[in-house]
PDB file of C-alpha atoms and ligand atoms in Angstrom:
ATOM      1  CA  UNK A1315     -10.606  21.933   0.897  1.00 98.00           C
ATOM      2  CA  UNK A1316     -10.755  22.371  -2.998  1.00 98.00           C
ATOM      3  CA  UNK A1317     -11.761  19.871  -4.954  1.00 98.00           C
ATOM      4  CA  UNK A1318      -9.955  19.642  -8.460  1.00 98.00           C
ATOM      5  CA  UNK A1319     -10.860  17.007 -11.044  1.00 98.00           C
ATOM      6  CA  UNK A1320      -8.461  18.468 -13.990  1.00 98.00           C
ATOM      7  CA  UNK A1321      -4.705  18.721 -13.778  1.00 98.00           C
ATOM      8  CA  UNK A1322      -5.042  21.999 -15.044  1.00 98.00           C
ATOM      9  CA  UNK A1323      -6.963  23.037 -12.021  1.00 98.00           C
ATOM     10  CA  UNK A1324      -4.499  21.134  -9.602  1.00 98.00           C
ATOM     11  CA  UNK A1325      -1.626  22.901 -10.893  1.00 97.00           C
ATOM     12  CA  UNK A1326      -3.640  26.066 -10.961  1.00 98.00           C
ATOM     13  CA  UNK A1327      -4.108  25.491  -7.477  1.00 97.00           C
ATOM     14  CA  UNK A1328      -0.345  24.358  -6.628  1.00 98.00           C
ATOM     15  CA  UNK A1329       0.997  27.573  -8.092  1.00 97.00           C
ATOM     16  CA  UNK A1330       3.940  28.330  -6.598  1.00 96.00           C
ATOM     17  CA  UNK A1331       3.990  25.344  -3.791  1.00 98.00           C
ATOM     18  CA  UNK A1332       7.562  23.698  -3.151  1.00 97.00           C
ATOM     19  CA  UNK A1333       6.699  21.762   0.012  1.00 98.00           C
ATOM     20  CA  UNK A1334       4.026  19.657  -0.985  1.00 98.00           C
ATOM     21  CA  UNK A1335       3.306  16.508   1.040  1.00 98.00           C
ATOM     22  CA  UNK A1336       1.131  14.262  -0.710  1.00 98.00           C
ATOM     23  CA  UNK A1337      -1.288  10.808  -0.037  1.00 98.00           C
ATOM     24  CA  UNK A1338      -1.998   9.315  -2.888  1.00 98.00           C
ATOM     25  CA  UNK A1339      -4.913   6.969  -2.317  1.00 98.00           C
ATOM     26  CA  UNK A1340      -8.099   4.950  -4.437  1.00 98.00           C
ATOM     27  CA  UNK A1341     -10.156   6.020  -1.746  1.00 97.00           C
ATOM     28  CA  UNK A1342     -12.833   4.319   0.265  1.00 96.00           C
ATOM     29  CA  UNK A1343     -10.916   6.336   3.288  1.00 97.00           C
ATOM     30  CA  UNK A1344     -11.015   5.081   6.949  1.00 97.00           C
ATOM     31  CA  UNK A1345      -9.013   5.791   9.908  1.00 97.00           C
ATOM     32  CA  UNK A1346      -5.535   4.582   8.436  1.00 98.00           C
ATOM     33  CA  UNK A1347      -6.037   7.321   5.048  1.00 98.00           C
ATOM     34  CA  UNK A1348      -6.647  10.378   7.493  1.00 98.00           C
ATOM     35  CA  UNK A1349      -3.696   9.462   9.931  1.00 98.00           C
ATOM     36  CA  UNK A1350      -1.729   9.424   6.423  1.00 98.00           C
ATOM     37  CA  UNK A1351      -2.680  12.818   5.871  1.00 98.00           C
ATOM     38  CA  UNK A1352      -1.812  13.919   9.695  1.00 98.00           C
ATOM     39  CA  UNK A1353       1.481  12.092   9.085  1.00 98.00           C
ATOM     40  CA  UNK A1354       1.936  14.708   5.979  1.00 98.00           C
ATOM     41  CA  UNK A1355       0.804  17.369   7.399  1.00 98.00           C
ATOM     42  CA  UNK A1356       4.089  16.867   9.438  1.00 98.00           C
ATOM     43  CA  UNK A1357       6.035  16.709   6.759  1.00 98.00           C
ATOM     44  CA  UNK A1358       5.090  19.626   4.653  1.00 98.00           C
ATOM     45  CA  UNK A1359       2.717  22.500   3.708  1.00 98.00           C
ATOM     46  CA  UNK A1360       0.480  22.019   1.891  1.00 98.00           C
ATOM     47  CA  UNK A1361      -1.092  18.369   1.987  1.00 98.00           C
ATOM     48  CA  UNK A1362      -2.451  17.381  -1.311  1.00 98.00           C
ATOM     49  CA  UNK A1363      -4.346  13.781  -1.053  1.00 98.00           C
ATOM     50  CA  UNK A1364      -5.594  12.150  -4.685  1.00 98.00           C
ATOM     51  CA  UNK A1365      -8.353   9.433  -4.557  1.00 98.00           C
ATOM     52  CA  UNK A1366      -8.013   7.523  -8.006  1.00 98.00           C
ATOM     53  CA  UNK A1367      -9.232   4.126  -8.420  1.00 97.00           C
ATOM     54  CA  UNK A1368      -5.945   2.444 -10.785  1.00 97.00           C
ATOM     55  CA  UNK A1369      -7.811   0.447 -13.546  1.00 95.00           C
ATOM     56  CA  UNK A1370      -3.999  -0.659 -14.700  1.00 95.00           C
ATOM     57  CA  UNK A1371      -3.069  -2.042 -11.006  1.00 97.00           C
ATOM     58  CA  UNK A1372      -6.014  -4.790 -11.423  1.00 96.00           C
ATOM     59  CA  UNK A1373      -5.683  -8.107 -12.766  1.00 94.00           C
ATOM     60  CA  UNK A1374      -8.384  -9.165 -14.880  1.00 92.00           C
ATOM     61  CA  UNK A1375      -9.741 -11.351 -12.190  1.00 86.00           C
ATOM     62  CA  UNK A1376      -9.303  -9.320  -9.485  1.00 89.00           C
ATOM     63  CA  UNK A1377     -12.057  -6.844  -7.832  1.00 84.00           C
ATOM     64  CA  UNK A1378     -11.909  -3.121 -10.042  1.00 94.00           C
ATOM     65  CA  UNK A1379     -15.795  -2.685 -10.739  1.00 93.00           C
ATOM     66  CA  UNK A1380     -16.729  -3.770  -7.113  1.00 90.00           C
ATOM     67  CA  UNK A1381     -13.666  -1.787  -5.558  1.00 91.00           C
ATOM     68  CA  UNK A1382     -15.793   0.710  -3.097  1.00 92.00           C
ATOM     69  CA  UNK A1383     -16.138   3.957  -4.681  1.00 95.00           C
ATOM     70  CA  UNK A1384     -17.367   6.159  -2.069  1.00 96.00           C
ATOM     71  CA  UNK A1385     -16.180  10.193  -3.556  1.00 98.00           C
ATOM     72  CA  UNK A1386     -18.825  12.603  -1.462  1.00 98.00           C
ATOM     73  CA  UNK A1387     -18.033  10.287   1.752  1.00 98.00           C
ATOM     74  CA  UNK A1388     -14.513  10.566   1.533  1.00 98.00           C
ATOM     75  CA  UNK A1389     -14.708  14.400   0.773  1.00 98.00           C
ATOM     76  CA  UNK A1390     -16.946  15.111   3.804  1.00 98.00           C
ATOM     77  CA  UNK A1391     -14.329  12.647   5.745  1.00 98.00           C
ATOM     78  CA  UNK A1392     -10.958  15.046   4.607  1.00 98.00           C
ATOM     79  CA  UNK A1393     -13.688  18.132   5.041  1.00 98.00           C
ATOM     80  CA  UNK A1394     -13.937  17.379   8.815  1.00 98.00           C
ATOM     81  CA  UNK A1395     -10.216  16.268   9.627  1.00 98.00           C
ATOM     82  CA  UNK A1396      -9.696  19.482   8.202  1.00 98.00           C
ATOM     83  CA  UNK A1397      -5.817  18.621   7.094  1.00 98.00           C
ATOM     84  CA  UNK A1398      -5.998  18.462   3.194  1.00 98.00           C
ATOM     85  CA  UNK A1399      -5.773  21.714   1.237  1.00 98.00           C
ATOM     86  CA  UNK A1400      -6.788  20.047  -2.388  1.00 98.00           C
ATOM     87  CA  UNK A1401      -8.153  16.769  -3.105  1.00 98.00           C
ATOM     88  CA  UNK A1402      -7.509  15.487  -6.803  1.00 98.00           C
ATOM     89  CA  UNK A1403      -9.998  12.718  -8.297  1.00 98.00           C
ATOM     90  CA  UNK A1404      -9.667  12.637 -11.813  1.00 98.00           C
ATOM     91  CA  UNK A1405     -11.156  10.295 -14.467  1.00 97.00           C
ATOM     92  CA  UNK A1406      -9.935   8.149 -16.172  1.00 95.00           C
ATOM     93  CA  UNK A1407      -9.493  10.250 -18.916  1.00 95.00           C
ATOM     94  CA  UNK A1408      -7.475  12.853 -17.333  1.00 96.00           C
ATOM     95  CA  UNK A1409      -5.173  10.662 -16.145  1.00 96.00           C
ATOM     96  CA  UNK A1410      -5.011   8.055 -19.057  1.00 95.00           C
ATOM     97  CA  UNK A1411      -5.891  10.145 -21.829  1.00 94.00           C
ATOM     98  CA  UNK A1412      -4.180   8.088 -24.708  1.00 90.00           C
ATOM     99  CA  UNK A1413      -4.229   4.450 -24.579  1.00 79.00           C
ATOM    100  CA  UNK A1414      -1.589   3.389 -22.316  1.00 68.00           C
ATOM    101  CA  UNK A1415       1.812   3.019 -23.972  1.00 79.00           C
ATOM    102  CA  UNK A1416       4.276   4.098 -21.381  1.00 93.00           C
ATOM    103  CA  UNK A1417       4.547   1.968 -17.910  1.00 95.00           C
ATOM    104  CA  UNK A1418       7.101   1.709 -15.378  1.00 96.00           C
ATOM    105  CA  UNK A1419       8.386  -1.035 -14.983  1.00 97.00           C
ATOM    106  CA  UNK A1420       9.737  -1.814 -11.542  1.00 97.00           C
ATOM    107  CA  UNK A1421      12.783  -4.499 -11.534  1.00 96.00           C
ATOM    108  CA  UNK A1422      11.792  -8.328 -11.628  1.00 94.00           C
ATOM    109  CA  UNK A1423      13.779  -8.994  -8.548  1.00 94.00           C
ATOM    110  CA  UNK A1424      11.434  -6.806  -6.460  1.00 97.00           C
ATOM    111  CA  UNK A1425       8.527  -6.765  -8.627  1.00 97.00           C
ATOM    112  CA  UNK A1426       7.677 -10.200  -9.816  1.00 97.00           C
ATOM    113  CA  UNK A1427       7.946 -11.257  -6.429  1.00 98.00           C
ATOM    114  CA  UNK A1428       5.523 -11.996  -3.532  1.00 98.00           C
ATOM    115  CA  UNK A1429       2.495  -9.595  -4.317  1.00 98.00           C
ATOM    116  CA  UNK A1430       3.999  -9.478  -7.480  1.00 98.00           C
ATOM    117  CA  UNK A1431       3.810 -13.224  -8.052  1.00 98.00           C
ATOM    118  CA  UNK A1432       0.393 -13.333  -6.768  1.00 97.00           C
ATOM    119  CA  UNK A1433      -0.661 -10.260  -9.382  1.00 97.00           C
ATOM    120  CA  UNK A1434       1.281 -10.408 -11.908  1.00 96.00           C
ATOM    121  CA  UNK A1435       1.901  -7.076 -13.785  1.00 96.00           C
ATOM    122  CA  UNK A1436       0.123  -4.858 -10.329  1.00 98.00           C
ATOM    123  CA  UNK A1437       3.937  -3.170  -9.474  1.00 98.00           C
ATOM    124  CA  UNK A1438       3.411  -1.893 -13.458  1.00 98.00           C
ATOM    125  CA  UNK A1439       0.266  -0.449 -12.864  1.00 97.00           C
ATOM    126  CA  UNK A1440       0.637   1.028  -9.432  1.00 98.00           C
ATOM    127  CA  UNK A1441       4.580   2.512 -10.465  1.00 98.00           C
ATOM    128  CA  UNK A1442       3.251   3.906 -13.575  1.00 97.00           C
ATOM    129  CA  UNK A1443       0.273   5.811 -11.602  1.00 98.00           C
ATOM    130  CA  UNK A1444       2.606   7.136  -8.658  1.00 98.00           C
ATOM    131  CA  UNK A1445       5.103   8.712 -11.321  1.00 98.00           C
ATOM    132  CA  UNK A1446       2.069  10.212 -12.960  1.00 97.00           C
ATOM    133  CA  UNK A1447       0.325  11.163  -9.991  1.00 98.00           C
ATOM    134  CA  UNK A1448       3.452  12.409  -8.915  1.00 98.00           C
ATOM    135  CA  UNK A1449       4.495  14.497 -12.236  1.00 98.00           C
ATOM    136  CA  UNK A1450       0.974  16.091 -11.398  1.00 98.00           C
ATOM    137  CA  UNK A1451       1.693  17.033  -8.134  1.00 98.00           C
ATOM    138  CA  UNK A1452       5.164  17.824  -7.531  1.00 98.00           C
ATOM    139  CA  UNK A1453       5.660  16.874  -4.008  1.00 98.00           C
ATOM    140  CA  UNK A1454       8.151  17.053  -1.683  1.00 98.00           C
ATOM    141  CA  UNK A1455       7.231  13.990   0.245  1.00 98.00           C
ATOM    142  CA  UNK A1456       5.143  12.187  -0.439  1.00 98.00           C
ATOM    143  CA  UNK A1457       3.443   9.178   2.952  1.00 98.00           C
ATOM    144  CA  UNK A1458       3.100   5.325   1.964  1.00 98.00           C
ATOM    145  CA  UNK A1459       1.364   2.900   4.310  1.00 98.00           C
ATOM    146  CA  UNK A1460       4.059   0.016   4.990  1.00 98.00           C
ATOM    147  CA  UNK A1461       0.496  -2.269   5.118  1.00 98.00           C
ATOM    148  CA  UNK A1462       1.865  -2.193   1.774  1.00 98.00           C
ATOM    149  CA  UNK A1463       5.271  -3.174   2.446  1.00 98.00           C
ATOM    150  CA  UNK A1464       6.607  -4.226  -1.032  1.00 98.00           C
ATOM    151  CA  UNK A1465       4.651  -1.432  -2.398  1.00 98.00           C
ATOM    152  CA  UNK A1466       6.407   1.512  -0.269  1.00 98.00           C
ATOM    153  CA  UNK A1467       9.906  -0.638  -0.813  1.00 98.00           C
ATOM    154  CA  UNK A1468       9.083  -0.120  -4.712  1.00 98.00           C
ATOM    155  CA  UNK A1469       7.988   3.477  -5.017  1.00 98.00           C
ATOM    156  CA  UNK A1470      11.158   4.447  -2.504  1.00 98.00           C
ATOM    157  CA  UNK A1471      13.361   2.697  -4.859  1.00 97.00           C
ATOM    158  CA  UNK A1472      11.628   4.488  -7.951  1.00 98.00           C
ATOM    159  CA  UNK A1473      12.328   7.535  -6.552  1.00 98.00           C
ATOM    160  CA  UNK A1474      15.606   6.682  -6.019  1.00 98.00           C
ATOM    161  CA  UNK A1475      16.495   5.755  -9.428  1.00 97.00           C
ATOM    162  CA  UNK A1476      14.422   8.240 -11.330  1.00 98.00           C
ATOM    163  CA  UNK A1477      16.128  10.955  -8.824  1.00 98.00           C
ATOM    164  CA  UNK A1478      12.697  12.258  -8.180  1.00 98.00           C
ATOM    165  CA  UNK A1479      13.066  15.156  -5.819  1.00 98.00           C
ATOM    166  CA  UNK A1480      10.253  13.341  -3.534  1.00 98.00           C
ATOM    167  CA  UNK A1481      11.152  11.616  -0.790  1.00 98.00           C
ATOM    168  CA  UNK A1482       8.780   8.780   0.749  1.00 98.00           C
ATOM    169  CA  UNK A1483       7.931   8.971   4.121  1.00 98.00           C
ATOM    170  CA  UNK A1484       6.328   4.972   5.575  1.00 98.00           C
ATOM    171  CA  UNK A1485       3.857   5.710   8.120  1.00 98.00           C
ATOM    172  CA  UNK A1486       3.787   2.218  10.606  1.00 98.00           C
ATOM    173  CA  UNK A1487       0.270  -0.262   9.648  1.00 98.00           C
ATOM    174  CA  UNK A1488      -2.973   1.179  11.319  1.00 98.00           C
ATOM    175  CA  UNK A1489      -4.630  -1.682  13.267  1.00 98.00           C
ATOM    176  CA  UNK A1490      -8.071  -2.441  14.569  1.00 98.00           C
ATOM    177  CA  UNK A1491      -7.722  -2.770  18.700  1.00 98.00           C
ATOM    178  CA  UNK A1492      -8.162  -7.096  17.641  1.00 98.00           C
ATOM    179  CA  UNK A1493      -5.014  -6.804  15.217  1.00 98.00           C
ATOM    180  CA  UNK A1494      -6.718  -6.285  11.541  1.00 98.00           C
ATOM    181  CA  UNK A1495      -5.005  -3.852   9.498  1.00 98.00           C
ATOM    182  CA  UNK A1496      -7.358  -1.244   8.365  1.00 98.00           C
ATOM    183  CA  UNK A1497      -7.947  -1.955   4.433  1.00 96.00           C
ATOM    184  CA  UNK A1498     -10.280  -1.122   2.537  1.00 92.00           C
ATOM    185  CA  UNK A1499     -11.348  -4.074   1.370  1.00 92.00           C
ATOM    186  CA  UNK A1500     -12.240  -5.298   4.909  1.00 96.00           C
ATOM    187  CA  UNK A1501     -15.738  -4.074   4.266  1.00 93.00           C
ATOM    188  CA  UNK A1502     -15.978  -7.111   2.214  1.00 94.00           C
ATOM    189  CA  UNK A1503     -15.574  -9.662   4.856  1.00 97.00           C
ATOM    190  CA  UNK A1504     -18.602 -11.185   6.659  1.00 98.00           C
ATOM    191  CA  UNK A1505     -19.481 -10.923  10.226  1.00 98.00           C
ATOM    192  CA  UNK A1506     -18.063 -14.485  10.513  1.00 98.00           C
ATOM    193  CA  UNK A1507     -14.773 -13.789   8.476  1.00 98.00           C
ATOM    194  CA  UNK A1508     -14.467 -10.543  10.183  1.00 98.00           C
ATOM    195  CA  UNK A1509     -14.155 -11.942  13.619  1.00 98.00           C
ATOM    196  CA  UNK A1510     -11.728 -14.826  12.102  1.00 98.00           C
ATOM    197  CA  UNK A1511      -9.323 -11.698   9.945  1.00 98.00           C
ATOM    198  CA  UNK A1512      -6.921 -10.920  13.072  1.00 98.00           C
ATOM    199  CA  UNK A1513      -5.911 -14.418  12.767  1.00 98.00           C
ATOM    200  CA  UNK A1514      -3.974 -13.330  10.007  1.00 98.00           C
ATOM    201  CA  UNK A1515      -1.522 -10.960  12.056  1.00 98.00           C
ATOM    202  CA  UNK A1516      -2.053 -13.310  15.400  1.00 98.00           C
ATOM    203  CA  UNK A1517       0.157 -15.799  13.251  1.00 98.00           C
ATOM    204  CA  UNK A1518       2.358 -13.151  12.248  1.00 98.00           C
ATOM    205  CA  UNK A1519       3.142 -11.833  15.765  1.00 98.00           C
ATOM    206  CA  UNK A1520       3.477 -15.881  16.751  1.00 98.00           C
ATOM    207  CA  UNK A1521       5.994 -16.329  14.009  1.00 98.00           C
ATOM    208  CA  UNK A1522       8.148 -12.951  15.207  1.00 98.00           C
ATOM    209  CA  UNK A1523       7.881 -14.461  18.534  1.00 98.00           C
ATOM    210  CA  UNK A1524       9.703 -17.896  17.432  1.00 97.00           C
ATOM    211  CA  UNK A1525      12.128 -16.297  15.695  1.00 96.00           C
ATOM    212  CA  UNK A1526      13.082 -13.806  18.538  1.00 95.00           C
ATOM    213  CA  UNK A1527      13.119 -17.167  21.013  1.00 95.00           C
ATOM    214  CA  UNK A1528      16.329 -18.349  19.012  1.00 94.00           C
ATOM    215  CA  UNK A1529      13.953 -20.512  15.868  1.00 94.00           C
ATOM    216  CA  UNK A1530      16.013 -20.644  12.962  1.00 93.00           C
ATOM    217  CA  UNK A1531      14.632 -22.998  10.090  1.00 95.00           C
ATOM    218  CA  UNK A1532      12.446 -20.146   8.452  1.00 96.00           C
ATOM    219  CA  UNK A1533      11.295 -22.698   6.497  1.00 96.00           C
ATOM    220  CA  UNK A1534       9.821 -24.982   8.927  1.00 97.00           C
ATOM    221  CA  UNK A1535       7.647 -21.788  10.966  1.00 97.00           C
ATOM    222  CA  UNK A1536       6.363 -20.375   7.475  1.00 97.00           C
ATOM    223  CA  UNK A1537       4.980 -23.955   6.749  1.00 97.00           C
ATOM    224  CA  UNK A1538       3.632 -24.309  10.769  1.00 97.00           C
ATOM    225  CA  UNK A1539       2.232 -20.560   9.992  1.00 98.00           C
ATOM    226  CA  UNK A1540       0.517 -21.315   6.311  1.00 98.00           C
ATOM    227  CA  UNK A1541      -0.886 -24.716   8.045  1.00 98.00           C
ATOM    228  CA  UNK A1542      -1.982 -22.825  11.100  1.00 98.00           C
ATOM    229  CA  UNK A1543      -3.690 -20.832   8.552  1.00 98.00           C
ATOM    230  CA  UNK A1544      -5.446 -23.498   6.032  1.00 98.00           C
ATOM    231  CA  UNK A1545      -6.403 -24.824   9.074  1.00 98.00           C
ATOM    232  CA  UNK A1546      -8.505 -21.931  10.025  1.00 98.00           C
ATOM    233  CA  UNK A1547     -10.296 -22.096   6.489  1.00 98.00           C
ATOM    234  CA  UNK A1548      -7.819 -19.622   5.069  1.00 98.00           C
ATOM    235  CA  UNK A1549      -6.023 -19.622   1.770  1.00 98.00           C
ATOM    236  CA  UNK A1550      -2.953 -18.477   2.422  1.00 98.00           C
ATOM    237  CA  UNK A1551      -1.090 -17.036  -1.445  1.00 98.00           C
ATOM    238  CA  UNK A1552       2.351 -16.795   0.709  1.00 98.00           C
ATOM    239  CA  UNK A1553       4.076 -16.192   4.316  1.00 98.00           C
ATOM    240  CA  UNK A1554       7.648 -15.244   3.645  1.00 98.00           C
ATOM    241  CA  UNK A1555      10.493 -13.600   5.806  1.00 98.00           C
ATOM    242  CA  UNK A1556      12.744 -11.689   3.642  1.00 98.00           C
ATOM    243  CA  UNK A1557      15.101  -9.271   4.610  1.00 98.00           C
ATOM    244  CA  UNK A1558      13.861  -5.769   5.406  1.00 98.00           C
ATOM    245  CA  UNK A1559      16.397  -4.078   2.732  1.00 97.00           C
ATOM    246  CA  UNK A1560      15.826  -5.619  -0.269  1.00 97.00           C
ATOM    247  CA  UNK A1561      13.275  -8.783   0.422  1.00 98.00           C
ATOM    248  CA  UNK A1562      15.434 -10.998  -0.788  1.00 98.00           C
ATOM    249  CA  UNK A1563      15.584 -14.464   1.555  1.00 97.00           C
ATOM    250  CA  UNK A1564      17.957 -14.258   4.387  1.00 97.00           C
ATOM    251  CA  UNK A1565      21.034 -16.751   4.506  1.00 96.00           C
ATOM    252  CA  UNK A1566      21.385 -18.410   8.140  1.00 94.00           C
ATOM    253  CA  UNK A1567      24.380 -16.764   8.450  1.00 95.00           C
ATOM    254  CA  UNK A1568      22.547 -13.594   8.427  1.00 96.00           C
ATOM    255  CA  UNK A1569      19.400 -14.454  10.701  1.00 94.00           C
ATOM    256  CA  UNK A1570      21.958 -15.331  13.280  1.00 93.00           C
ATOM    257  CA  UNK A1571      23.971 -12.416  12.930  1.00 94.00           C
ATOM    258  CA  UNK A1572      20.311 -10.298  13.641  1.00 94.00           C
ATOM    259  CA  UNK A1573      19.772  -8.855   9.840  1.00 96.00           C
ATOM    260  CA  UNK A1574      16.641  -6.677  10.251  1.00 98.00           C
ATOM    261  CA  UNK A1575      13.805  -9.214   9.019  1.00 98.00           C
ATOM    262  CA  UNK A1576      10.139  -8.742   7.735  1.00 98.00           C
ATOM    263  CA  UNK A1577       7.847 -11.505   7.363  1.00 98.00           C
ATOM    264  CA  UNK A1578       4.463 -10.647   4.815  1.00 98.00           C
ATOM    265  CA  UNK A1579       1.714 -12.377   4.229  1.00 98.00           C
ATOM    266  CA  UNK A1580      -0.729 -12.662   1.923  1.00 98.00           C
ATOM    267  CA  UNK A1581      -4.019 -15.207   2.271  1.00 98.00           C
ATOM    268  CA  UNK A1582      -7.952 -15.157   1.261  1.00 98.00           C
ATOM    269  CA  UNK A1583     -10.775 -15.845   3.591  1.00 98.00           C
ATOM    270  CA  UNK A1584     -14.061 -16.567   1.597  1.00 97.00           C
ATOM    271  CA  UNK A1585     -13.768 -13.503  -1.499  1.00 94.00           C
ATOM    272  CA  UNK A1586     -11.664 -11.718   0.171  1.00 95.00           C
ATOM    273  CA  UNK A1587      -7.373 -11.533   0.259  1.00 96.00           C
ATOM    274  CA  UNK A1588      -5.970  -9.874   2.750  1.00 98.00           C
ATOM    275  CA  UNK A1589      -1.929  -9.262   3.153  1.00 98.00           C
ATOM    276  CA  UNK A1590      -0.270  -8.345   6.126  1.00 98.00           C
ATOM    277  CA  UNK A1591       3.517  -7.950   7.992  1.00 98.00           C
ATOM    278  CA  UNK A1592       5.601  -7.495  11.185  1.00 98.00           C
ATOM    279  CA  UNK A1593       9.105  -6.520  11.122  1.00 98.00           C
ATOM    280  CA  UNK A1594      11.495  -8.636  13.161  1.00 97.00           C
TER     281      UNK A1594
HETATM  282  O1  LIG B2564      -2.024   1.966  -2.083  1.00 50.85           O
HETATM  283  C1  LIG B2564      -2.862   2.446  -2.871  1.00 50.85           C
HETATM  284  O2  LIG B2564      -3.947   2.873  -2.469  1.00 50.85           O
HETATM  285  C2  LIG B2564      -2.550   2.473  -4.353  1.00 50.85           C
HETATM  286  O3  LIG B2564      -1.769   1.387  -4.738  1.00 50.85           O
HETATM  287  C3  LIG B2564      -1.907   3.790  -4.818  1.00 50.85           C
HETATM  288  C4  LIG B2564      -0.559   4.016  -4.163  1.00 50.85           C
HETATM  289  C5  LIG B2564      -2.833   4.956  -4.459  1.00 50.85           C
HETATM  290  C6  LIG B2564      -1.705   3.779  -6.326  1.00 50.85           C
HETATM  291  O4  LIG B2564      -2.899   3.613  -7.006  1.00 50.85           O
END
């Protein structure tokens, strides 16, 4: 695997490449990151991953200098899987090398809305660094984690609208055998709050469940899910079902008619905020 750290060097090494599949990631990779890159590997020839910690995707009260930075373990991870031909970790520098004047700005209606609510300006910062990451790398697909549900929704629609020649490939959550998405930012959790963090998806699979047993008042089962939640010494930011295509609130009309449904979640235990989904 070559590791580049200049664009220069990435596109010296790209030469030539038109089925790139690509993983862009902040690194701090676990088991979820390299099935990403088997996913691409699928999906094209070569597999380009980037690990690039997003300064402009942070609030400024959220967790960027204590974000795990972890380069020579990740590279000895992709070095064993063996799937990724270049790895790209630039600076900041390379990739912001003027102060930041351009951003993307995804629309309000999908991103000023649940994670977007929660962090305001985040869909800026993490649009902005796909498209760059993207004009860097040129790929033909390109494999989002739909852990980050809103986020894949908003870089597929990007695409879309830019006409990007990319196309985004989801690749279904990657779950501890108890439930917990794999995140990075698990390592944060205690040994206590790590045994309590499957709770989180527990009362997401319970809330599927009423709504496939013929519950219709989403309201009522996201409040009975956010108290199950406090309850268990959580601090829950939202639990929302939204329609799959566009996350906008179903109307009753179309819950009973079977409108493909997702419900997300997003809550802190101790430091720590964790977001989650299940499509219904
Ligand atoms: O999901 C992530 O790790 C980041 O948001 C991404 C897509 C790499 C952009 O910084």
């Amino acid at each position: 695997m070559k590791v580049v750290r200049t664009i220069q060097e990435l596109r010296d090494q790209l030469h030539g490449q038109n089925r790139i599949a690509f993983v862009p990631t902040m690194g701090n990779l676990h088991a979820a990151h390299l099935s990403l890159m088997a996913l691409a590997g699928r999906h094209g020839d070569p597999v380009v991953a980037s690990i690039f910690v997003n300064r402009l995707q942070f609030g400024p009260n959220e967790d960027f200098d204590r974000y795990p930075r972890t380069l020579q373990e990740d590279i000895d991870k992709l070095q064993r899987q063996n799937r990724v031909y270049a790895l790209f970790a630039p600076d900041e520098r390379e990739m912001y090398p003027e102060p930041q004047s351009y951003r993307v700005s995804p629309p309000t209606d999908l991103g000023d809305i649940l994670e977007g609510e929660f962090r305001p300006g985040f869909f800026i910062g993490v649009t902005t660094v796909v498209l760059k990451l993207f004009a860097c790398v040129q790929p033909r697909v390109a494999v989002f984690g739909k852990k980050d549900y809103q986020q894949w929704m908003i870089v597929r629609a990007m695409c879309r609208q830019f006409q990007l020649p990319t196309e985004i490939v989801p690749h279904e959550t990657v779950r501890d055998p108890d439930g917990l998405a794999l995140s990075s930012r698990n390592r944060f959790l205690s040994d206590k709050e790590r045994r309590e963090a499957p709770h989180l998806y527990r009362v997401l699979v319970g809330l599927r469940q009423r709504l496939l047993e013929g519950e219709r008042d989403l309201a009522r089962v996201q409040d009975a899910c956010t108290a199950e939640l406090v309850g268990s010494g959580w601090q829950p930011d939202y639990i929302a079902i939204r329609r799959q295509s566009d996350l906008k609130t179903p109307t009753p009309q179309q819950v009973e008619q079977g409108e493909p449904l997702v419900a997300l979640a997003a809550a802190k235990l101790g430091a720590t905020r964790l977001i989650d989904n299940v499509e219904i």
